[in-house]
CSV table of C-alpha atoms in Angstrom, one decimal:
chain,number,residue,atom,x,y,z
A,1,MET,CA,-3.9,-10.3,94.2
A,2,ASN,CA,-1.0,-8.3,93.3
A,3,ALA,CA,2.7,-8.7,92.6
A,4,LYS,CA,5.6,-6.6,91.3
A,5,TYR,CA,8.0,-8.0,88.7
A,6,VAL,CA,11.5,-6.3,88.1
A,7,LEU,CA,12.3,-6.5,84.2
A,8,THR,CA,15.6,-7.7,83.2
A,9,SER,CA,17.3,-7.2,79.8
A,10,ARG,CA,16.3,-11.1,79.0
A,11,CYS,CA,12.8,-10.3,79.6
A,12,LEU,CA,12.9,-7.3,77.1
A,13,ASP,CA,15.0,-9.4,74.6
A,14,GLN,CA,12.8,-12.3,74.3
A,15,GLY,CA,9.4,-10.3,75.1
A,16,VAL,CA,8.6,-12.8,78.0
A,17,LEU,CA,8.3,-12.8,82.0
A,18,PHE,CA,10.1,-15.7,83.6
A,19,LEU,CA,7.9,-17.9,85.9
A,20,THR,CA,8.9,-16.4,89.3
A,21,TYR,CA,7.6,-18.5,92.6
A,22,SER,CA,4.5,-15.8,92.6
A,23,LEU,CA,3.6,-16.2,89.0
A,24,ARG,CA,3.5,-19.7,89.3
A,25,GLN,CA,1.1,-19.4,92.1
A,26,HIS,CA,-1.1,-17.1,90.5
A,27,LEU,CA,-1.2,-18.8,87.0
A,28,ALA,CA,-1.1,-22.3,88.1
A,29,GLY,CA,-3.1,-24.6,85.7
A,30,LEU,CA,-3.4,-21.8,82.8
A,31,GLU,CA,-2.2,-22.2,79.5
A,32,GLN,CA,-3.3,-18.9,77.8
A,33,VAL,CA,-3.5,-15.5,79.7
A,34,ARG,CA,-4.9,-12.3,78.5
A,35,PHE,CA,-2.8,-9.2,79.8
A,36,VAL,CA,-4.4,-5.7,79.8
A,37,ASP,CA,-2.3,-2.7,80.2
A,38,GLU,CA,-3.1,0.9,81.5
A,39,GLU,CA,-4.6,1.9,78.2
A,40,GLY,CA,-7.2,-0.9,78.1
A,41,GLU,CA,-5.2,-2.7,75.3
A,42,GLY,CA,-5.0,-6.4,75.5
A,43,TYR,CA,-2.1,-8.7,74.7
A,44,GLU,CA,-2.7,-12.4,74.3
A,45,ALA,CA,0.0,-14.5,76.0
A,46,ARG,CA,0.8,-18.1,76.4
A,47,VAL,CA,2.1,-19.7,79.7
A,48,ASN,CA,5.1,-21.8,78.5
A,49,TRP,CA,5.5,-24.3,81.6
A,50,GLY,CA,8.3,-26.3,79.7
A,51,LEU,CA,10.5,-23.3,79.4
A,52,GLY,CA,9.3,-21.4,82.5
A,53,VAL,CA,8.1,-18.1,80.9
A,54,VAL,CA,5.0,-16.1,79.8
A,55,GLU,CA,5.5,-15.3,76.2
A,56,GLY,CA,3.8,-12.7,73.9
A,57,LEU,CA,4.5,-9.4,76.0
A,58,GLY,CA,7.0,-7.9,73.4
A,59,PRO,CA,4.7,-5.5,72.0
A,60,TYR,CA,3.7,-4.2,75.3
A,61,PHE,CA,7.4,-3.7,76.2
A,62,THR,CA,7.9,-1.9,72.9
A,63,LYS,CA,4.9,0.3,73.5
A,64,LYS,CA,5.9,1.5,76.7
A,65,ARG,CA,9.7,1.6,75.7
A,66,LEU,CA,10.7,-0.2,79.0
A,67,GLN,CA,14.3,-0.8,80.2
A,68,PRO,CA,15.9,-3.2,82.5
A,69,ASN,CA,15.2,-2.8,86.2
A,70,GLU,CA,11.8,-1.3,85.6
A,71,VAL,CA,9.0,-2.5,87.8
A,72,LEU,CA,5.8,-3.9,86.9
A,73,LEU,CA,2.7,-3.9,88.8
A,74,LEU,CA,0.6,-7.3,87.9
A,75,SER,CA,-3.0,-7.6,89.2
A,76,PHE,CA,-4.6,-11.2,88.8
A,77,GLN,CA,-8.1,-11.8,87.9
A,78,LYS,CA,-8.5,-15.4,86.8
A,79,GLU,CA,-7.3,-15.6,83.1
A,80,VAL,CA,-7.0,-11.6,83.0
A,81,VAL,CA,-3.8,-9.8,84.4
A,82,ARG,CA,-3.9,-6.1,84.5
A,83,ILE,CA,-0.2,-4.8,83.7
A,84,GLU,CA,1.2,-1.4,84.7
A,85,ALA,CA,4.5,0.1,84.4
A,86,LEU,CA,5.4,1.5,87.9
A,87,SER,CA,8.7,3.1,87.5
A,88,ARG,CA,11.4,4.2,84.9
A,89,GLY,CA,14.2,2.2,86.2
A,90,ARG,CA,17.2,4.5,86.3
A,91,GLY,CA,15.1,7.6,86.4
A,92,ARG,CA,14.8,7.7,82.6
A,93,ARG,CA,12.8,10.5,81.0
A,94,SER,CA,11.6,10.8,77.5
A,95,HIS,CA,12.4,13.9,75.5
A,96,LEU,CA,8.7,14.9,75.6
A,97,GLU,CA,8.5,14.7,79.3
A,98,ALA,CA,11.5,16.9,79.9
A,99,SER,CA,10.3,19.5,77.2
A,100,ALA,CA,6.9,19.6,78.9
A,101,GLN,CA,8.4,20.2,82.4
A,102,LYS,CA,10.7,22.7,80.9
A,103,GLY,CA,7.8,24.9,79.5
A,104,PRO,CA,7.4,26.4,75.9
A,105,ARG,CA,10.0,29.1,76.2
A,106,SER,CA,12.7,26.7,77.5
A,107,ALA,CA,11.6,24.3,74.6
A,108,SER,CA,12.0,27.2,71.9
A,109,LYS,CA,15.6,28.3,73.4
A,110,GLU,CA,16.7,24.6,73.1
A,111,GLU,CA,15.3,24.4,69.6
A,112,ALA,CA,17.2,27.5,68.8
A,113,ASP,CA,20.6,26.4,70.3
A,114,ARG,CA,20.0,23.1,68.3
A,115,GLU,CA,19.6,25.0,65.0
A,116,ALA,CA,22.8,27.3,65.8
A,117,ASP,CA,24.9,24.3,66.5
A,118,SER,CA,23.6,22.6,63.3
A,119,LYS,CA,24.8,25.7,61.5
A,120,SER,CA,28.3,26.1,63.1
A,121,GLU,CA,28.8,22.2,62.5
A,122,SER,CA,27.9,22.4,58.7
A,123,ALA,CA,30.1,25.7,58.1
A,124,PRO,CA,33.7,25.3,56.7
A,125,SER,CA,36.4,25.4,59.3
A,126,ALA,CA,38.7,28.6,59.5
A,127,GLY,CA,41.6,26.8,61.3
A,128,PRO,CA,42.5,23.8,63.4
A,129,GLY,CA,39.7,23.4,65.9
A,130,LEU,CA,38.2,26.8,64.9
A,131,GLY,CA,34.9,28.2,63.4
A,132,LEU,CA,34.6,31.2,61.2
A,133,GLU,CA,34.6,33.4,64.1
A,134,GLY,CA,37.5,31.9,65.6
A,135,ASN,CA,35.5,30.3,68.3
A,136,PRO,CA,36.4,26.7,69.5
A,137,LYS,CA,34.4,24.1,67.5
A,138,LYS,CA,31.7,22.4,69.8
A,139,VAL,CA,32.9,18.7,70.6
A,140,VAL,CA,30.1,16.2,71.0
A,141,ARG,CA,30.9,13.0,72.9
A,142,VAL,CA,28.9,9.9,72.1
A,143,THR,CA,29.0,7.0,74.5
A,144,PRO,CA,28.6,3.7,72.4
A,145,TYR,CA,25.8,1.3,73.5
A,146,PRO,CA,27.3,-1.9,75.1
A,147,ARG,CA,27.7,-4.8,72.6
A,148,GLU,CA,24.8,-6.8,74.4
A,149,VAL,CA,22.3,-4.0,73.5
A,150,LEU,CA,23.6,-3.9,69.9
A,151,PHE,CA,23.8,-7.4,69.4
A,152,PRO,CA,21.5,-9.3,71.8
A,153,GLN,CA,21.3,-12.6,70.0
A,154,GLY,CA,25.0,-13.0,70.4
A,155,ALA,CA,25.2,-11.9,73.9
A,156,ARG,CA,22.4,-14.0,75.3
A,157,PRO,CA,23.0,-17.7,75.0
A,158,THR,CA,19.9,-20.0,74.5
A,159,PRO,CA,18.9,-22.8,77.3
A,160,PRO,CA,20.0,-26.3,76.5
A,161,ALA,CA,18.2,-28.4,74.2
A,162,VAL,CA,17.3,-30.8,77.1
A,163,THR,CA,15.0,-28.4,78.7
A,164,GLU,CA,11.8,-29.8,77.1
A,165,ASP,CA,13.0,-33.4,78.1
A,166,LEU,CA,13.5,-32.3,81.7
A,167,ALA,CA,10.1,-30.8,81.7
A,168,ARG,CA,8.6,-34.2,81.2
A,169,LEU,CA,10.3,-35.4,84.4
A,170,GLY,CA,8.8,-32.5,86.2
A,171,PHE,CA,11.9,-30.0,86.0
A,172,LEU,CA,10.7,-26.4,84.8
A,173,PHE,CA,13.2,-23.9,83.7
A,174,THR,CA,13.2,-21.2,86.1
A,175,GLU,CA,16.3,-18.9,85.3
A,176,GLY,CA,18.9,-18.7,82.6
A,177,GLY,CA,22.6,-18.4,83.1
A,178,PRO,CA,24.8,-20.1,82.7
A,179,PRO,CA,24.3,-22.1,84.8
A,180,TRP,CA,20.8,-23.1,83.7
A,181,VAL,CA,18.5,-23.6,86.9
A,182,TYR,CA,15.4,-25.8,86.8
A,183,GLN,CA,12.9,-26.7,89.8
A,184,ALA,CA,10.7,-29.7,90.3
A,185,HIS,CA,8.1,-29.4,92.8
A,186,LEU,CA,7.3,-32.6,94.5
A,187,GLY,CA,4.7,-32.0,97.5
A,188,ARG,CA,6.7,-31.1,100.6
A,189,ARG,CA,9.8,-31.4,98.4
A,190,THR,CA,11.4,-29.2,95.9
A,191,LEU,CA,14.3,-30.3,93.6
A,192,LEU,CA,16.8,-27.8,92.3
A,193,LEU,CA,18.8,-28.6,89.1
A,194,ALA,CA,21.8,-26.5,88.0
A,195,LEU,CA,23.4,-27.5,84.7
A,196,LEU,CA,26.4,-26.2,82.8
A,197,ARG,CA,27.3,-27.2,79.3
A,198,HIS,CA,30.6,-28.7,78.7
A,199,GLY,CA,32.9,-25.8,77.7
A,200,GLU,CA,30.6,-23.1,79.1
A,201,GLU,CA,31.8,-20.5,81.6
A,202,GLY,CA,29.9,-20.6,84.9
A,203,ASP,CA,30.1,-21.8,88.7
A,204,LEU,CA,28.0,-24.5,90.1
A,205,ALA,CA,29.6,-24.3,93.6
A,206,PRO,CA,27.1,-21.6,94.7
A,207,TRP,CA,24.0,-23.9,93.7
A,208,ARG,CA,25.8,-26.8,95.4
A,209,ALA,CA,26.0,-24.7,98.6
A,210,LYS,CA,22.2,-24.2,98.1
A,211,GLY,CA,21.7,-28.0,98.2
A,212,ALA,CA,20.8,-28.1,94.4
A,213,LEU,CA,21.7,-31.2,92.4
A,214,ALA,CA,24.8,-29.7,89.9
A,215,ALA,CA,25.9,-31.5,86.7
A,216,THR,CA,27.7,-30.9,83.6
A,217,LEU,CA,25.8,-31.4,80.4
A,218,ALA,CA,28.0,-33.1,77.7
A,219,PRO,CA,27.3,-35.9,75.1
A,220,GLU,CA,28.1,-39.6,75.4
A,221,SER,CA,31.1,-38.9,73.1
A,222,LEU,CA,32.8,-36.9,76.0
A,223,ARG,CA,31.6,-39.0,78.8
A,224,GLN,CA,35.0,-39.9,79.8
A,225,GLU,CA,36.5,-36.3,79.7
A,226,VAL,CA,33.9,-34.8,82.1
A,227,GLU,CA,34.1,-35.1,85.8
A,228,GLU,CA,31.1,-36.3,87.8
A,229,PRO,CA,28.1,-35.3,88.2
A,230,LEU,CA,27.5,-35.7,84.6
A,231,LEU,CA,24.2,-35.7,82.7
A,232,THR,CA,24.2,-36.7,79.0
A,233,PRO,CA,21.3,-35.9,76.6
A,234,GLU,CA,21.2,-39.5,75.4
A,235,GLY,CA,20.9,-40.8,78.9
A,236,LEU,CA,18.0,-38.4,79.8
A,237,LYS,CA,16.1,-39.6,76.6
A,238,ARG,CA,16.7,-43.2,77.6
A,239,LEU,CA,15.3,-42.3,81.1
A,240,LEU,CA,12.3,-40.9,79.7
A,241,ALA,CA,11.7,-43.9,77.4
A,242,LEU,CA,11.2,-46.0,80.4
A,243,LYS,CA,8.2,-44.2,81.6
A,244,ALA,CA,6.3,-45.9,79.1
A,245,ARG,CA,7.0,-49.3,81.1
A,246,PHE,CA,8.1,-48.2,84.7
A,247,PRO,CA,7.4,-45.5,87.0
A,248,ILE,CA,9.9,-42.9,86.7
A,249,SER,CA,10.0,-39.4,88.5
A,250,ALA,CA,12.2,-36.7,89.2
A,251,LEU,CA,13.5,-38.7,92.1
A,252,ASP,CA,15.1,-41.0,89.7
A,253,LEU,CA,17.1,-38.4,88.2
A,254,GLU,CA,18.1,-37.1,91.7
A,255,ARG,CA,19.4,-40.7,92.6
A,256,LEU,CA,21.6,-41.2,89.4
A,257,LEU,CA,23.1,-37.9,89.6
A,258,LYS,CA,23.7,-38.4,93.4
A,259,GLU,CA,25.6,-41.4,92.3
A,260,GLY,CA,27.6,-39.6,89.9
A,261,ARG,CA,26.1,-40.1,86.2
A,262,LEU,CA,23.1,-40.1,84.3
A,263,ASP,CA,24.1,-41.5,81.0
A,264,LEU,CA,23.2,-44.5,78.8
A,265,GLU,CA,25.2,-46.9,81.0
A,266,SER,CA,23.4,-45.7,84.3
A,267,VAL,CA,20.1,-45.9,82.8
A,268,GLU,CA,20.5,-49.3,81.5
A,269,ALA,CA,21.5,-50.4,84.9
A,270,LEU,CA,18.5,-48.7,86.4
A,271,GLU,CA,16.4,-50.4,83.8
A,272,ASP,CA,17.7,-53.7,85.0
A,273,ARG,CA,16.8,-53.0,88.5
A,274,LEU,CA,13.3,-52.0,87.6
A,275,ALA,CA,12.6,-55.0,85.6
A,276,LEU,CA,13.6,-57.3,88.5
A,277,GLU,CA,11.7,-55.2,91.1
A,278,LEU,CA,8.5,-54.8,89.1
A,279,ALA,CA,8.6,-57.9,86.8
A,280,GLY,CA,5.7,-57.2,84.1
A,281,ARG,CA,3.7,-54.9,86.5
A,282,GLY,CA,5.6,-51.6,85.5
A,283,ALA,CA,2.8,-50.1,83.5
A,284,PHE,CA,0.3,-50.7,86.2
A,285,ALA,CA,2.7,-49.2,88.6
A,286,SER,CA,2.8,-46.2,86.4
A,287,LEU,CA,-0.9,-46.0,86.4
A,288,LEU,CA,-1.2,-45.9,90.0
A,289,LEU,CA,1.4,-43.1,90.1
A,290,LEU,CA,-0.6,-40.8,87.7
A,291,LEU,CA,-3.8,-41.6,89.8
A,292,ALA,CA,-1.7,-40.6,93.0
A,293,LYS,CA,-1.8,-37.0,91.5
A,294,HIS,CA,-5.5,-36.7,91.9
A,295,ARG,CA,-7.4,-36.1,95.0
A,296,MET,CA,-9.5,-38.4,96.9
A,297,GLY,CA,-13.1,-37.6,96.0
A,298,GLU,CA,-12.2,-36.2,92.5
A,299,VAL,CA,-14.4,-37.2,89.6
A,300,PHE,CA,-12.5,-37.7,86.2
A,301,LEU,CA,-13.3,-39.0,82.7
A,302,LEU,CA,-11.4,-41.9,81.3
A,303,SER,CA,-10.8,-40.0,78.1
A,304,ASP,CA,-8.9,-37.3,80.3
A,305,LEU,CA,-7.1,-39.6,82.2
A,306,GLU,CA,-5.7,-41.2,78.8
A,307,ALA,CA,-4.5,-38.2,77.5
A,308,GLU,CA,-2.8,-37.4,80.7
A,309,ALA,CA,-1.3,-40.9,80.7
A,310,LEU,CA,-0.1,-40.5,77.0
A,311,GLU,CA,2.1,-37.8,78.1
A,312,GLU,CA,3.6,-40.2,80.5
A,313,GLY,CA,4.2,-42.8,77.9
A,314,LEU,CA,1.1,-45.1,78.7
A,315,LEU,CA,-1.0,-46.3,76.0
A,316,PRO,CA,-4.6,-45.8,76.2
A,317,GLU,CA,-5.5,-49.7,76.2
A,318,THR,CA,-3.3,-50.0,79.5
A,319,VAL,CA,-5.1,-47.1,81.1
A,320,ARG,CA,-8.4,-48.9,80.3
A,321,GLN,CA,-7.5,-52.3,81.3
A,322,GLY,CA,-5.7,-50.9,84.7
A,323,VAL,CA,-8.8,-48.5,85.4
A,324,GLU,CA,-11.1,-51.7,85.1
A,325,THR,CA,-8.9,-53.7,87.4
A,326,LEU,CA,-8.8,-50.8,90.1
A,327,ALA,CA,-12.6,-50.5,90.0
A,328,GLN,CA,-12.9,-54.2,91.2
A,329,PRO,CA,-12.1,-56.1,94.5
A,330,PRO,CA,-9.7,-56.4,95.8
A,331,PHE,CA,-8.7,-52.7,95.2
A,332,VAL,CA,-12.1,-50.9,94.9
A,333,LEU,CA,-9.9,-47.8,94.3
A,334,LEU,CA,-12.2,-46.4,92.0
A,335,LYS,CA,-15.8,-46.1,91.6
A,336,ARG,CA,-17.8,-46.2,88.0
A,337,LEU,CA,-20.4,-43.4,88.1
A,338,SER,CA,-21.4,-43.6,84.5
A,339,PRO,CA,-19.7,-44.9,81.0
A,340,GLY,CA,-16.4,-43.5,81.0
A,341,GLU,CA,-16.8,-41.5,84.2
A,342,PHE,CA,-15.0,-42.7,87.4
A,343,LEU,CA,-14.7,-41.5,91.2
A,344,LEU,CA,-11.4,-41.8,93.1
A,345,GLN,CA,-12.8,-43.4,96.4
A,346,GLN,CA,-9.3,-43.5,98.1
A,347,GLU,CA,-6.1,-42.0,98.3
A,348,VAL,CA,-3.2,-44.4,96.4
A,349,GLU,CA,-1.2,-44.8,99.2
A,350,VAL,CA,-4.1,-45.8,101.6
A,351,ALA,CA,-5.5,-48.1,99.1
A,352,LEU,CA,-2.1,-50.1,98.8
A,353,ASP,CA,-1.7,-50.0,102.6
A,354,GLU,CA,-5.2,-51.9,103.0
A,355,LEU,CA,-4.2,-54.3,99.9
A,356,ALA,CA,-0.9,-55.1,101.6
A,357,SER,CA,-3.0,-55.7,105.0
A,358,PHE,CA,-5.6,-58.1,103.2
A,359,ALA,CA,-2.4,-59.9,101.7
A,360,GLN,CA,-0.8,-60.5,105.0
A,361,THR,CA,-4.4,-61.7,106.4
A,362,LEU,CA,-4.9,-64.1,103.4
A,363,LYS,CA,-1.3,-65.2,104.2
A,364,ALA,CA,-1.9,-66.0,107.6
A,365,ARG,CA,-5.2,-68.0,106.8
A,366,LEU,CA,-3.5,-69.8,104.3
A,367,ARG,CA,-0.9,-71.2,106.9
A,368,ARG,CA,-3.7,-72.3,109.2
A,369,VAL,CA,-5.7,-74.0,106.5
A,370,GLU,CA,-2.6,-75.9,105.2
A,371,GLY,CA,-1.4,-76.9,108.6
A,372,PRO,CA,2.0,-78.2,109.4
A,373,ALA,CA,3.8,-80.1,106.4
């Protein structure tokens, strides 16, 4: 499988490839990847899903002296990716390439011209604008580099500090601006989120036109000064803290932003609603949502599920108790194959439908047994 990638100045500055849709498909499930270039030299790279980049390609970019708009051909072979520079962007040619095409005679003539220019520039001037022989002095015009080339760090702002927190909710960084754009893949739905830090120059209107969630990122101290929709880092952290007790997903972030604000006050109100809806069963509901990410017929280890749940804020003890419950009637969602090994016998949604049907049947039976009051 092959894919083409067009380099940007941000790729070259950071030594990364941004995870485009094609790269996400080819690298799905991988954390470490080995890139092999045209000469067979290898580069160990890391897929940073949180920041939405493949890190560690700076040495290759430097070696090939790549520039913006140049095209890379990527050939995917599991954990190995063949990488090849296809073009030279704006038709750039190195000095060695140009000399080789002109031939040895032209190269010698160029060398002689450079030597003559050097002597004339070092000789004392015989008059304003004249050399010793009265010839006009050669003027060399130099076009300065753009500021962003000379000072890339100053010209390239970094992504917001909330990027890692957003990744825990399923929003992965896809492109940087400002605005800063994130994607959350939810099966048949994909949520787009565009953020603009308070005081940052940028336009959210084009992203709103695409149907993306668009909000201003500002601290709680500026909450009253910023127009809605608003997202505060403090509110986002509070939302993530709820994942330890309640089933929280990217859809909750979507709902809060559509209501106008994701801040401490709105998250506290959500917490109150969830407490009423789920009472003491929030952690169990979170475990069911975690199992819903697995396929029916999949075999997994309890230790792996505990590690996966820990990232969602669920304690290992909660997972062990929940798994034991789900392996027994009336659920029978899981089947124990061996100590610490389980089979997912049904899709979670189907199991809940059957449980609801069982509850309705049992209620009807109770009415018949109890009879009229």
